[in-house]
Short mmCIF file of N, CA, C and O in Angstrom, two decimals:
data_model
loop_
_atom_site.label_atom_id
_atom_site.label_comp_id
_atom_site.label_asym_id
_atom_site.label_seq_id
_atom_site.Cartn_x
_atom_site.Cartn_y
_atom_site.Cartn_z
N UNK A 1 4.28 -1.81 -18.08
CA UNK A 1 3.46 -2.66 -17.13
C UNK A 1 3.99 -2.63 -15.65
O UNK A 1 5.25 -2.70 -15.58
N UNK A 2 3.22 -2.23 -14.72
CA UNK A 2 3.78 -2.25 -13.27
C UNK A 2 3.89 -3.59 -12.63
O UNK A 2 3.32 -4.52 -13.28
N UNK A 3 4.68 -3.67 -11.72
CA UNK A 3 4.97 -4.92 -10.91
C UNK A 3 3.82 -5.52 -10.40
O UNK A 3 4.13 -6.55 -9.80
N UNK A 4 2.62 -5.05 -10.31
CA UNK A 4 1.71 -5.53 -9.60
C UNK A 4 0.50 -6.24 -10.11
O UNK A 4 -0.27 -6.83 -9.84
N UNK A 5 0.74 -6.23 -11.56
CA UNK A 5 -0.16 -6.89 -12.46
C UNK A 5 -0.04 -8.31 -12.50
O UNK A 5 1.07 -8.71 -12.33
N UNK A 6 -0.89 -9.05 -12.90
CA UNK A 6 -0.90 -10.50 -12.85
C UNK A 6 -0.13 -11.02 -14.26
O UNK A 6 -0.37 -10.41 -15.22
N UNK A 7 0.91 -11.67 -13.90
CA UNK A 7 1.78 -12.17 -14.86
C UNK A 7 2.03 -13.64 -14.57
O UNK A 7 2.87 -13.86 -13.96
N UNK A 8 1.39 -14.67 -15.39
CA UNK A 8 1.71 -16.03 -14.84
C UNK A 8 2.89 -16.66 -15.53
O UNK A 8 3.14 -17.75 -15.13
N UNK A 9 3.43 -15.87 -16.27
CA UNK A 9 4.95 -16.42 -16.69
C UNK A 9 6.08 -16.19 -16.07
O UNK A 9 7.00 -16.53 -16.16
N UNK A 10 5.77 -15.47 -14.86
CA UNK A 10 6.85 -15.08 -14.03
C UNK A 10 7.28 -16.31 -13.05
O UNK A 10 6.47 -17.19 -12.73
N UNK A 11 8.46 -16.47 -12.96
CA UNK A 11 8.95 -17.65 -11.95
C UNK A 11 8.91 -17.34 -10.56
O UNK A 11 8.94 -18.31 -9.86
N UNK A 12 9.05 -16.10 -10.17
CA UNK A 12 8.81 -15.79 -8.74
C UNK A 12 8.37 -14.20 -8.71
O UNK A 12 8.61 -13.55 -9.56
N UNK A 13 8.15 -14.08 -7.32
CA UNK A 13 7.50 -12.67 -7.13
C UNK A 13 8.14 -12.20 -5.78
O UNK A 13 8.58 -12.88 -4.96
N UNK A 14 8.26 -10.96 -5.69
CA UNK A 14 8.73 -10.21 -4.48
C UNK A 14 7.73 -10.17 -3.43
O UNK A 14 6.68 -10.51 -3.67
N UNK A 15 8.20 -10.00 -2.35
CA UNK A 15 7.24 -9.94 -1.18
C UNK A 15 6.08 -8.83 -1.44
O UNK A 15 4.96 -8.95 -1.27
N UNK A 16 6.72 -7.63 -1.98
CA UNK A 16 5.91 -6.54 -2.43
C UNK A 16 4.76 -6.83 -3.26
O UNK A 16 3.66 -6.61 -3.23
N UNK A 17 5.21 -7.63 -4.33
CA UNK A 17 4.31 -8.00 -5.31
C UNK A 17 3.38 -9.05 -4.76
O UNK A 17 2.07 -9.05 -5.15
N UNK A 18 3.65 -10.05 -3.89
CA UNK A 18 2.85 -10.90 -3.29
C UNK A 18 1.78 -10.23 -2.40
O UNK A 18 0.73 -10.54 -2.62
N UNK A 19 2.22 -9.06 -1.83
CA UNK A 19 1.40 -8.39 -0.76
C UNK A 19 0.32 -7.67 -1.89
O UNK A 19 -0.94 -7.53 -1.46
N UNK A 20 0.75 -7.02 -2.87
CA UNK A 20 -0.26 -6.45 -3.84
C UNK A 20 -1.27 -7.32 -4.37
O UNK A 20 -2.48 -7.14 -4.52
N UNK A 21 -0.71 -8.53 -4.76
CA UNK A 21 -1.54 -9.62 -5.39
C UNK A 21 -2.73 -10.02 -4.31
O UNK A 21 -3.81 -10.34 -4.92
N UNK A 22 -2.36 -10.12 -3.23
CA UNK A 22 -3.12 -10.70 -2.20
C UNK A 22 -3.81 -9.66 -1.13
O UNK A 22 -4.54 -9.90 -0.14
N UNK A 23 -3.54 -8.30 -1.22
CA UNK A 23 -4.02 -7.25 -0.70
C UNK A 23 -3.73 -7.31 0.98
O UNK A 23 -4.72 -7.32 1.64
N UNK A 24 -2.63 -7.70 1.20
CA UNK A 24 -2.10 -7.94 2.52
C UNK A 24 -0.97 -6.83 2.78
O UNK A 24 -0.19 -6.54 1.81
N UNK A 25 -0.64 -6.80 4.16
CA UNK A 25 0.47 -5.91 4.42
C UNK A 25 1.66 -6.68 4.35
O UNK A 25 1.72 -7.83 4.64
N UNK A 26 2.89 -5.80 4.21
CA UNK A 26 4.05 -6.50 4.25
C UNK A 26 4.53 -7.17 5.61
O UNK A 26 4.93 -8.37 5.60
N UNK A 27 4.05 -6.54 6.66
CA UNK A 27 4.40 -7.37 8.04
C UNK A 27 3.72 -8.59 8.03
O UNK A 27 3.98 -9.52 8.69
N UNK A 28 2.31 -8.73 7.48
CA UNK A 28 1.52 -9.85 7.60
C UNK A 28 2.26 -10.96 6.69
O UNK A 28 2.44 -11.97 7.22
N UNK A 29 2.83 -10.55 5.55
CA UNK A 29 3.43 -11.46 4.61
C UNK A 29 4.76 -11.89 5.30
O UNK A 29 5.04 -13.07 5.38
N UNK A 30 5.52 -11.08 5.87
CA UNK A 30 6.72 -11.44 6.63
C UNK A 30 6.41 -12.53 7.83
O UNK A 30 7.27 -13.36 8.12
N UNK A 31 5.41 -12.14 8.42
CA UNK A 31 5.01 -12.95 9.62
C UNK A 31 4.59 -14.42 9.02
O UNK A 31 4.96 -15.51 9.61
N UNK A 32 3.99 -14.43 8.03
CA UNK A 32 3.68 -15.83 7.23
C UNK A 32 5.01 -16.54 6.94
O UNK A 32 4.84 -17.71 7.14
N UNK A 33 5.87 -15.70 6.43
CA UNK A 33 7.26 -16.43 5.99
C UNK A 33 8.03 -16.93 7.23
O UNK A 33 8.43 -18.16 7.35
N UNK A 34 8.03 -16.04 8.21
CA UNK A 34 8.86 -16.45 9.36
C UNK A 34 8.21 -17.55 10.20
O UNK A 34 8.81 -18.23 11.03
N UNK A 35 6.85 -17.71 10.26
CA UNK A 35 6.15 -18.76 10.94
C UNK A 35 6.04 -20.16 10.14
O UNK A 35 5.56 -21.04 10.40
N UNK A 36 6.74 -19.97 8.80
CA UNK A 36 6.92 -21.21 8.03
C UNK A 36 5.50 -21.58 7.15
O UNK A 36 5.30 -22.59 6.69
N UNK A 37 4.48 -20.45 7.16
CA UNK A 37 3.23 -20.87 6.58
C UNK A 37 3.41 -20.33 4.96
O UNK A 37 2.52 -20.62 4.28
N UNK A 38 4.41 -19.63 4.58
CA UNK A 38 4.75 -19.33 3.22
C UNK A 38 6.11 -19.65 2.78
O UNK A 38 7.22 -19.01 3.35
N UNK A 39 6.36 -20.47 1.91
CA UNK A 39 7.61 -20.96 1.41
C UNK A 39 8.22 -19.83 0.48
O UNK A 39 7.51 -19.34 -0.33
N UNK A 40 9.55 -19.61 0.67
CA UNK A 40 10.11 -18.72 -0.04
C UNK A 40 11.58 -19.13 -0.50
O UNK A 40 11.93 -20.30 0.23
N UNK A 41 12.26 -18.61 -1.37
CA UNK A 41 13.77 -18.78 -1.23
C UNK A 41 14.33 -17.40 -1.37
O UNK A 41 13.66 -16.36 -1.55
N UNK A 42 15.59 -17.24 -1.16
CA UNK A 42 16.33 -16.07 -1.01
C UNK A 42 17.29 -15.86 -2.20
O UNK A 42 17.94 -16.77 -2.42
N UNK A 43 17.34 -14.63 -2.53
CA UNK A 43 18.46 -14.23 -3.33
C UNK A 43 19.05 -13.04 -2.85
O UNK A 43 18.37 -11.94 -2.62
N UNK A 44 20.22 -13.30 -2.27
CA UNK A 44 20.75 -12.21 -1.36
C UNK A 44 19.92 -11.96 -0.19
O UNK A 44 19.56 -13.12 0.62
N UNK A 45 19.40 -10.68 0.07
CA UNK A 45 18.72 -10.44 1.20
C UNK A 45 17.14 -10.48 0.84
O UNK A 45 16.41 -10.45 1.69
N UNK A 46 16.82 -10.81 -0.41
CA UNK A 46 15.36 -10.58 -1.00
C UNK A 46 14.78 -11.88 -0.87
O UNK A 46 15.33 -12.94 -1.27
N UNK A 47 13.70 -11.97 -0.35
CA UNK A 47 12.72 -13.16 -0.27
C UNK A 47 11.91 -13.29 -1.65
O UNK A 47 11.67 -12.11 -2.00
N UNK A 48 11.96 -14.44 -2.26
CA UNK A 48 11.18 -14.54 -3.47
C UNK A 48 10.07 -15.69 -3.22
O UNK A 48 10.38 -16.64 -2.59
N UNK A 49 9.04 -15.56 -3.85
CA UNK A 49 7.89 -16.54 -3.76
C UNK A 49 7.43 -17.00 -5.12
O UNK A 49 7.30 -16.19 -5.98
N UNK A 50 7.52 -18.41 -5.37
CA UNK A 50 7.28 -19.02 -6.55
C UNK A 50 5.84 -19.05 -6.63
O UNK A 50 4.93 -19.02 -5.60
N UNK A 51 5.17 -19.18 -7.98
CA UNK A 51 3.76 -19.42 -8.05
C UNK A 51 3.28 -20.66 -7.47
O UNK A 51 2.32 -20.67 -6.86
N UNK A 52 4.14 -21.62 -7.41
CA UNK A 52 3.73 -22.95 -6.76
C UNK A 52 3.64 -22.63 -5.15
O UNK A 52 2.45 -23.10 -4.55
N UNK A 53 4.52 -21.95 -4.52
CA UNK A 53 4.52 -21.59 -3.13
C UNK A 53 3.18 -20.70 -2.81
O UNK A 53 2.64 -20.79 -1.81
N UNK A 54 2.92 -19.77 -3.93
CA UNK A 54 1.77 -19.09 -3.62
C UNK A 54 0.49 -19.90 -3.70
O UNK A 54 -0.44 -19.67 -2.82
N UNK A 55 0.40 -20.85 -4.69
CA UNK A 55 -0.90 -21.48 -4.79
C UNK A 55 -1.09 -22.46 -3.55
O UNK A 55 -2.07 -22.76 -3.00
N UNK A 56 0.10 -23.06 -2.99
CA UNK A 56 0.09 -23.81 -1.73
C UNK A 56 -0.40 -22.93 -0.61
O UNK A 56 -1.40 -23.51 0.35
N UNK A 57 -0.01 -21.67 -0.46
CA UNK A 57 -0.46 -20.85 0.62
C UNK A 57 -1.95 -20.58 0.53
O UNK A 57 -2.48 -20.61 1.52
N UNK A 58 -2.35 -20.21 -0.59
CA UNK A 58 -3.92 -20.15 -0.90
C UNK A 58 -4.62 -21.36 -0.64
O UNK A 58 -5.76 -21.21 0.28
N UNK A 59 -4.28 -22.54 -1.01
CA UNK A 59 -4.87 -23.74 -0.44
C UNK A 59 -4.93 -24.10 0.97
O UNK A 59 -6.04 -24.19 1.55
N UNK A 60 -3.77 -23.70 1.61
CA UNK A 60 -3.66 -23.95 3.14
C UNK A 60 -4.73 -22.84 3.74
O UNK A 60 -5.20 -23.20 4.86
N UNK A 61 -4.67 -21.78 3.23
CA UNK A 61 -5.69 -20.64 4.00
C UNK A 61 -7.12 -21.12 3.66
O UNK A 61 -7.75 -20.94 4.71
N UNK A 62 -7.17 -21.48 2.53
CA UNK A 62 -8.65 -21.94 2.27
C UNK A 62 -9.10 -23.04 3.27
O UNK A 62 -10.15 -23.04 3.69
N UNK A 63 -8.19 -24.20 3.41
CA UNK A 63 -8.36 -25.23 4.41
C UNK A 63 -8.43 -24.84 5.69
O UNK A 63 -9.57 -25.26 6.53
N UNK A 64 -7.92 -23.99 6.25
CA UNK A 64 -8.04 -23.43 7.52
C UNK A 64 -9.29 -22.53 7.77
O UNK A 64 -9.87 -22.86 8.75
N UNK A 65 -9.88 -21.91 6.71
CA UNK A 65 -11.02 -21.11 6.68
C UNK A 65 -12.14 -22.16 6.89
O UNK A 65 -13.22 -22.04 7.65
N UNK A 66 -12.07 -23.27 6.07
CA UNK A 66 -13.27 -24.33 5.97
C UNK A 66 -13.35 -25.08 7.16
O UNK A 66 -14.41 -25.42 7.69
N UNK A 67 -12.25 -25.24 7.99
CA UNK A 67 -12.09 -25.84 9.18
C UNK A 67 -12.63 -25.32 10.41
O UNK A 67 -12.96 -25.80 11.39
N UNK A 68 -12.67 -23.84 10.24
CA UNK A 68 -13.03 -22.93 11.45
C UNK A 68 -14.54 -22.91 11.63
O UNK A 68 -15.33 -23.15 10.86
#
């Protein structure tokens, strides 16, 4: 199984996996992280994203879209 497939039992995802799941570029994801719009935790130099943080990010983007 490749690392871009949906697997809800995972405890966290890499930025690359998150980008593939949401069809966004890595620079866009990193901008979301650095602007505080996407919660992450770090393991060494790697950013990890939990399913809960992913769900929060989606909800926030949906709220922004409906307010526009």
